[in-house]
mmCIF file of C-alpha atoms in Angstrom:
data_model
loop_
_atom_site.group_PDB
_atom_site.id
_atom_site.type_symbol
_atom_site.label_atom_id
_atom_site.label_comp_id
_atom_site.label_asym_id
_atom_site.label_seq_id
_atom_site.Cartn_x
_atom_site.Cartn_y
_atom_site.Cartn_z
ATOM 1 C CA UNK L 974 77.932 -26.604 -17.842
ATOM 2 C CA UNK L 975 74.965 -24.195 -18.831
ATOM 3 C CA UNK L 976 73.872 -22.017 -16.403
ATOM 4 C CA UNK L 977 70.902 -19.572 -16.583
ATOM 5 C CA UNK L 978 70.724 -16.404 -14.505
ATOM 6 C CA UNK L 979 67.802 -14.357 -14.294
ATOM 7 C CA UNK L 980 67.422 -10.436 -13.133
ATOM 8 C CA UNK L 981 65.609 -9.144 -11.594
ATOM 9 C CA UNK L 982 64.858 -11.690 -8.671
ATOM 10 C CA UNK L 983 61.270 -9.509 -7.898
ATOM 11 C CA UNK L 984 59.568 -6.993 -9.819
ATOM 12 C CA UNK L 985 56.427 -5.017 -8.655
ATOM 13 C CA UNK L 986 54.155 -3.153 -11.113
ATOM 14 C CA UNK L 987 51.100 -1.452 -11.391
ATOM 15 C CA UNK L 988 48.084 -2.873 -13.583
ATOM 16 C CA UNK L 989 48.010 -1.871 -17.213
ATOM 17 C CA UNK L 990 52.594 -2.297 -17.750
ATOM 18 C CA UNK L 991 54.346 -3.482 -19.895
ATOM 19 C CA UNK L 992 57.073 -5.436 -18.828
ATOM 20 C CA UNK L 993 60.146 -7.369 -19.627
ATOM 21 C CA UNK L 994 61.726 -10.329 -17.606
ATOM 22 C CA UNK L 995 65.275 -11.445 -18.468
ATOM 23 C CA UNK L 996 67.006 -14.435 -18.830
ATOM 24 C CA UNK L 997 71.027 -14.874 -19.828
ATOM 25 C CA UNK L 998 72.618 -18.287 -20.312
ATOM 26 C CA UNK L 999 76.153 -18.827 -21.253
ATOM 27 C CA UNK L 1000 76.201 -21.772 -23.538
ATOM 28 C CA UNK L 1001 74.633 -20.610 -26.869
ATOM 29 C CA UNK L 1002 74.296 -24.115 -28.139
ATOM 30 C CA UNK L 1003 70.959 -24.617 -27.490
ATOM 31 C CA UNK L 1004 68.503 -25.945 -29.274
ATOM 32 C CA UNK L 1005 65.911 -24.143 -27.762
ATOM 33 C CA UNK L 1006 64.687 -21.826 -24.706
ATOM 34 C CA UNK L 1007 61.532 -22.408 -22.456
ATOM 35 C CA UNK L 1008 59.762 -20.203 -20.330
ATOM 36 C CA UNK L 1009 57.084 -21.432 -17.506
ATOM 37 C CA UNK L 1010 54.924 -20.174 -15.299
ATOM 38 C CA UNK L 1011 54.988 -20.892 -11.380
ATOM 39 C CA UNK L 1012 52.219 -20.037 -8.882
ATOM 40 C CA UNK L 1013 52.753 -20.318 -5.228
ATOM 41 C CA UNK L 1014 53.131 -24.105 -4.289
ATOM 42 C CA UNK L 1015 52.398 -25.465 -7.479
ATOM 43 C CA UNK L 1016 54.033 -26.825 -10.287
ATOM 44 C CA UNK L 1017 55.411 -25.060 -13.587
ATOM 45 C CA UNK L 1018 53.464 -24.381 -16.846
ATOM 46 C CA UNK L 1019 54.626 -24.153 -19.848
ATOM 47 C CA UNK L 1020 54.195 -20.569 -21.304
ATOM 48 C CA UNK L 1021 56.434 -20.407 -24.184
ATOM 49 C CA UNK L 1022 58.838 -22.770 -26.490
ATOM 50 C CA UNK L 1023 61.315 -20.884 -28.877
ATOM 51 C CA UNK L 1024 63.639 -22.963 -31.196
ATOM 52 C CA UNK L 1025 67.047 -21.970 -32.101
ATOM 53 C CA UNK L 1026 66.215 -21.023 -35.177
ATOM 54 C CA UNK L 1027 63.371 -18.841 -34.124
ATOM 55 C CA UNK L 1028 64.084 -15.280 -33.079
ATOM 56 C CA UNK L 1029 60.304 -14.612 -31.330
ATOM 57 C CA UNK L 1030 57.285 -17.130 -30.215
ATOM 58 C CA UNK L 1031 53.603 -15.300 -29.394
ATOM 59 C CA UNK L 1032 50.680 -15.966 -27.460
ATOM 60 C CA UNK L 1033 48.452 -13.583 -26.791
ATOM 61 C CA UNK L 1034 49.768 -10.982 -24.389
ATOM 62 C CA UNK L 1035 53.058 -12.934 -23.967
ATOM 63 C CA UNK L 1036 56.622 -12.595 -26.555
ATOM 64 C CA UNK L 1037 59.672 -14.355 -25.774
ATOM 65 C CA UNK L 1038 62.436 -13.575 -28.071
ATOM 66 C CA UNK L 1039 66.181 -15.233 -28.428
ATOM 67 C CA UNK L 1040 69.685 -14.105 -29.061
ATOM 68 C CA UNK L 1041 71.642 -16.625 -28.852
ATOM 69 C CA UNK L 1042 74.760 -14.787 -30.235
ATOM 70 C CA UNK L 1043 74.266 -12.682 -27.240
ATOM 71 C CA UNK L 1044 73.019 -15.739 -24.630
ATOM 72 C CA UNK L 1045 70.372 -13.734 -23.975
ATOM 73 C CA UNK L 1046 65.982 -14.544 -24.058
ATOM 74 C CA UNK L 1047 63.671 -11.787 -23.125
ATOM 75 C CA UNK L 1048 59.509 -12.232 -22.309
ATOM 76 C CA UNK L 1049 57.677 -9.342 -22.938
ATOM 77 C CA UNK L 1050 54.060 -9.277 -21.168
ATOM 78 C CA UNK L 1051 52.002 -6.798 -22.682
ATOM 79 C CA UNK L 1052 49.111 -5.093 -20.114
ATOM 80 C CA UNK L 1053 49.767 -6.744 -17.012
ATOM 81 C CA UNK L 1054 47.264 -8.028 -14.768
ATOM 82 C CA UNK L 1055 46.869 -9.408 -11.444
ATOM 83 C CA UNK L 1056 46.403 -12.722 -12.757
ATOM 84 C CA UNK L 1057 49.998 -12.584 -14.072
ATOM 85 C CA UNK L 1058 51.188 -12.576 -10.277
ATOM 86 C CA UNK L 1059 53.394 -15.290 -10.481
ATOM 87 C CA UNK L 1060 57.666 -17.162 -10.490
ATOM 88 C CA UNK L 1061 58.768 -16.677 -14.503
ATOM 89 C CA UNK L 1062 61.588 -19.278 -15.015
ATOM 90 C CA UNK L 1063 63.431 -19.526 -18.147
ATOM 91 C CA UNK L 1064 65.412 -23.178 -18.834
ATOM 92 C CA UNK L 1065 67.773 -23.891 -21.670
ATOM 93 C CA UNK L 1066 68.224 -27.487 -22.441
ATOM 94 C CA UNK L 1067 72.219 -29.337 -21.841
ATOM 95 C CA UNK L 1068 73.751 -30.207 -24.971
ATOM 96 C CA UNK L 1069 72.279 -33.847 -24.842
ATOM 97 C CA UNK L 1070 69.142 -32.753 -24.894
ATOM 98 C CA UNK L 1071 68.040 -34.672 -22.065
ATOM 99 C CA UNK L 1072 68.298 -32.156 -19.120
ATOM 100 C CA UNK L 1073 67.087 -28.379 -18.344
ATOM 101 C CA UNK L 1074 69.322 -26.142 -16.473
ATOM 102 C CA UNK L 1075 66.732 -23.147 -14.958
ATOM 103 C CA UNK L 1076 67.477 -19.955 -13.645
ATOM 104 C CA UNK L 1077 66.099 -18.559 -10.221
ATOM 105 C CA UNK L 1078 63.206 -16.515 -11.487
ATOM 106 C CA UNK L 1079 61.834 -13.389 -11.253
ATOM 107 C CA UNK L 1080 58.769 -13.141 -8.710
ATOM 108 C CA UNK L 1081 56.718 -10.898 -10.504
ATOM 109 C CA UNK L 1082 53.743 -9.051 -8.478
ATOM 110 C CA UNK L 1083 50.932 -6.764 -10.501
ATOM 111 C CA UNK L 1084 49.339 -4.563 -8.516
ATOM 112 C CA UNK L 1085 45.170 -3.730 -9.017
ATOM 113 C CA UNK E 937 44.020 -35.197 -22.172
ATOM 114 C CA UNK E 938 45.821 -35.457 -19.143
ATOM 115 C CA UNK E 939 48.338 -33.514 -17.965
ATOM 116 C CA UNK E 940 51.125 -35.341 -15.823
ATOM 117 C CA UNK E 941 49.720 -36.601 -12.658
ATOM 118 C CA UNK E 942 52.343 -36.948 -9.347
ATOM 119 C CA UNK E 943 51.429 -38.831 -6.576
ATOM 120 C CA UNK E 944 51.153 -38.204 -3.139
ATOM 121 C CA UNK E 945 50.611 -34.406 -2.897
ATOM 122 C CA UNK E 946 52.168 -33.737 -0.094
ATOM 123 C CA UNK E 947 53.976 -36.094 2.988
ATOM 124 C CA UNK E 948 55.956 -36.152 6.194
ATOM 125 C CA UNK E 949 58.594 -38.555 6.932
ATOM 126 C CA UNK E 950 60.571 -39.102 9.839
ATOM 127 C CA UNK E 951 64.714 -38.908 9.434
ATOM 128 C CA UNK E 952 65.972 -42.303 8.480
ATOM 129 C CA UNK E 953 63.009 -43.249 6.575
ATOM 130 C CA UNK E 954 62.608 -43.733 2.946
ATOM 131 C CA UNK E 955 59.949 -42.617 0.610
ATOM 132 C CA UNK E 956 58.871 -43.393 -2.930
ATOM 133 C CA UNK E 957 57.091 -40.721 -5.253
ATOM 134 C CA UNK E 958 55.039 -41.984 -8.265
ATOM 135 C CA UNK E 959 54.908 -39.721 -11.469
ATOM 136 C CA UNK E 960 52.359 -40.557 -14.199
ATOM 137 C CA UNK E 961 53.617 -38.765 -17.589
ATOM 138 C CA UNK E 962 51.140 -37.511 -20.356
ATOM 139 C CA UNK E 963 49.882 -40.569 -22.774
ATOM 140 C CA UNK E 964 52.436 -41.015 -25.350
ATOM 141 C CA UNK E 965 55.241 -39.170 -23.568
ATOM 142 C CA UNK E 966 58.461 -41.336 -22.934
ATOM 143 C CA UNK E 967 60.754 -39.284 -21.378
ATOM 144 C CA UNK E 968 60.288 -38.716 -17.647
ATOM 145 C CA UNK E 969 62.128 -36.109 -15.746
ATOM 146 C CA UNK E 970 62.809 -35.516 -11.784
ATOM 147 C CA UNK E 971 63.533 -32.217 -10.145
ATOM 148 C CA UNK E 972 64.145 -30.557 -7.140
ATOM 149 C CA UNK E 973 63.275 -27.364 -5.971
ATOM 150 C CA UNK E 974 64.282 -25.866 -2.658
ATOM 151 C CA UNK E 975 64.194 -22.002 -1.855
ATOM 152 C CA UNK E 976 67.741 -21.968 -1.633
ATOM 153 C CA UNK E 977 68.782 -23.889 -4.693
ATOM 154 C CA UNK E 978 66.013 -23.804 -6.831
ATOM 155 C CA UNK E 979 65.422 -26.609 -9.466
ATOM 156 C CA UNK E 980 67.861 -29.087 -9.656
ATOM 157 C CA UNK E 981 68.185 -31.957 -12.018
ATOM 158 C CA UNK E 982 67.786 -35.348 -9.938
ATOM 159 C CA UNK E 983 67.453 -37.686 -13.212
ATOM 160 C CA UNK E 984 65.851 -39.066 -17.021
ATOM 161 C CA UNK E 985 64.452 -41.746 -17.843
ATOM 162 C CA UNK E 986 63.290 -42.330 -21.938
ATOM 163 C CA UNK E 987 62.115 -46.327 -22.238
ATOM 164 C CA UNK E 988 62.689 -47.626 -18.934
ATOM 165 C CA UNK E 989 66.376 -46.672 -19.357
ATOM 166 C CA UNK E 990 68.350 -43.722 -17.208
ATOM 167 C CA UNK E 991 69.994 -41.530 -19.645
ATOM 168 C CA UNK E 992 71.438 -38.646 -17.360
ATOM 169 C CA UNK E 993 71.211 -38.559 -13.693
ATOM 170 C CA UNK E 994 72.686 -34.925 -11.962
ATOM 171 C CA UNK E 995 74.503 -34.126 -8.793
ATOM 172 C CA UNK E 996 73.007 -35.980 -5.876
ATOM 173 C CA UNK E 997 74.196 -38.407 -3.328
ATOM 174 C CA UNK E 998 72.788 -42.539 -4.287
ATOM 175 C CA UNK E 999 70.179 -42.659 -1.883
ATOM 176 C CA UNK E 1000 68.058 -40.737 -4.470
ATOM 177 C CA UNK E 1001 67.248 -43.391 -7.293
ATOM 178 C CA UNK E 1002 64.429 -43.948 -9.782
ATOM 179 C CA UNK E 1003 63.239 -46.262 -12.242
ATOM 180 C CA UNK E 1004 60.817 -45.916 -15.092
ATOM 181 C CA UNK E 1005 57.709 -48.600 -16.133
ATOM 182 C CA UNK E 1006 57.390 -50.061 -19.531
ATOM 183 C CA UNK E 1007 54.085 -47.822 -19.594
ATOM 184 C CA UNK E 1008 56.640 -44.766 -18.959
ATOM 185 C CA UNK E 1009 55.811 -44.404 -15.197
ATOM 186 C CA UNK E 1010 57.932 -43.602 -13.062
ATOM 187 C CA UNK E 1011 59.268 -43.722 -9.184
ATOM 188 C CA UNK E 1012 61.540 -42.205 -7.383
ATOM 189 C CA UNK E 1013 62.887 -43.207 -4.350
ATOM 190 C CA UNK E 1014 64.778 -41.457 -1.386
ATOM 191 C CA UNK E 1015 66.357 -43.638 1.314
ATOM 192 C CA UNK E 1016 67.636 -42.721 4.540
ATOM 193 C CA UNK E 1017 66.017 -39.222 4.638
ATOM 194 C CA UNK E 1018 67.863 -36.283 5.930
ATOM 195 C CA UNK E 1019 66.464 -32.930 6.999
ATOM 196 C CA UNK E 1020 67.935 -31.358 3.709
ATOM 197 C CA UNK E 1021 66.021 -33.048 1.547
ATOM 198 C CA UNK E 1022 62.834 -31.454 2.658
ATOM 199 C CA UNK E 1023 61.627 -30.091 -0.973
ATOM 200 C CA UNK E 1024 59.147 -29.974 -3.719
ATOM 201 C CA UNK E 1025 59.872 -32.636 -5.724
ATOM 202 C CA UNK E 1026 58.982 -32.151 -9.217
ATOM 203 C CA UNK E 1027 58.098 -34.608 -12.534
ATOM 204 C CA UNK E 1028 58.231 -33.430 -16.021
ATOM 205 C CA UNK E 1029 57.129 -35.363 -19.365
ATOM 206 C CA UNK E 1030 58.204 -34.848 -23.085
ATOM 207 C CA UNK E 1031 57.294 -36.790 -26.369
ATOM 208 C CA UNK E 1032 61.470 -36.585 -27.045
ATOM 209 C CA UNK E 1033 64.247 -36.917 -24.923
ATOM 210 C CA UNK E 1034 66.546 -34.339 -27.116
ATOM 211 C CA UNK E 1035 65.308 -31.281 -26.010
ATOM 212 C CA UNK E 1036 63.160 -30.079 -28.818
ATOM 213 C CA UNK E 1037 60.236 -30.320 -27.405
ATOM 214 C CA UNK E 1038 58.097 -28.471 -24.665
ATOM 215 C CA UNK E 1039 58.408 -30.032 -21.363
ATOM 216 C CA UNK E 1040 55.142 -30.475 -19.063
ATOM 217 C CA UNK E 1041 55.162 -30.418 -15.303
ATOM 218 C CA UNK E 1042 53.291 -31.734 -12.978
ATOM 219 C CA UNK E 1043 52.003 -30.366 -9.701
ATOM 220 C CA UNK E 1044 54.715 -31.879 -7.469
ATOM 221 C CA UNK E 1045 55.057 -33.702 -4.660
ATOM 222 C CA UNK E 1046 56.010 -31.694 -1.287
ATOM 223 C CA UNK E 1047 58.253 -33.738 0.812
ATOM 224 C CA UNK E 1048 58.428 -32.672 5.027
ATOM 225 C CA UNK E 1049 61.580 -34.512 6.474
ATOM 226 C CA UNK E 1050 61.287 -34.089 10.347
#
């Protein structure tokens, strides 16, 4: 069974970072690795989709990259803002295709 | 176009009761997906449905079932409610059921068992 950790659980910066959320799985069968987007008592978006075969995905201040040799996805958010105050989650799909395993995400707070 | 609509918002049901949530995918998306997410456990798989037909259901007890529409729908439906499964109860959409593409959530639907 996949599972999907994520560290840290809550990181605080000021305005202006750069930062870097983590996400490890330990199958590295996957076809692909999502990232989303939650805001207090709402539902997820959809930030970023990379393929296997990718090794990066862009958009705009936002870079996920995977290593799947390594079970390992990183998203990179260039000049944080306060608007970026939200739950990242990172989910890998099961080997069916047909069911995302997430990991706990990391509460991320930008301070003006 | 639209994103994926979940119906109701938010309800309170008594222990013992039953409920039914409604999930309305994207136009032209066929596989429908059911979550739950609780602070302790965070999202857990509850089921998928890709033409009206169940293809993977996780780890909970049979009183959680669903069922998808030949217009890709779906329901799912809790019976005999227990205080536990007070959660946000979450529906997600894809054009495949393989797990190529980009899944889209919708807003959820917050479930009070009292």
């Amino acid at each position: 069974k996949q599972e999907v950790t994520q560290i840290p659980a809550a990181l605080s910066v000021p305005e202006g970072e750069n930062l870097v959320l983590n996400c490890s799985f330990t199958d590295s069968a996957i076809y692909n690795l999502q990232w989303f987007r939650q805001d207090p008592g709402k539902g997820l978006t959809s930030l970023l989709l990379i393929q296997s075969s990718q090794r990066e995905q862009t958009s705009g201040r936002l870079n996920a990259s995977l290593d799947k040799s390594s079970g390992r996805s990183t998203l990179y958010i260039a000049a944080s803002q306060p608007g970026d105050s939200a739950t990242y989650l990172c989910a890998a799909p099961s080997n069916t295709g047909n069911q995302f395993y997430f990991g706990t995400g990391t509460s991320l707070t930008v301070i003006p | 176009k639209a994103g994926v609509t979940q119906t109701p918002r938010y309800l309170i049901k008594t222990r013992g009761q039953q409920v039914t949530l409604s999930c309305s995918p994207i136009s032209g998306h066929r596989s429908v997906s059911w979550y739950q997410q609780t602070p302790g456990q965070g999202l857990q798989f509850l089921f998928e449905y890709f033409s009206e037909t169940q293809r993977n259901k996780g780890n909970f007890p049979g009183r959680f079932s669903g069922r998808q529409f030949s217009n890709s729908r779906s329901e799912m439906n809790v019976s005999t409610l227990e205080l536990g499964d007070s959660a946000l109860y979450l529906c997600a959409s894809s054009l495949a059921s393989d797990g190529t593409d980009t899944i889209y959530f919708g807003e959820g639907s917050w479930l009070t068992v009292v």
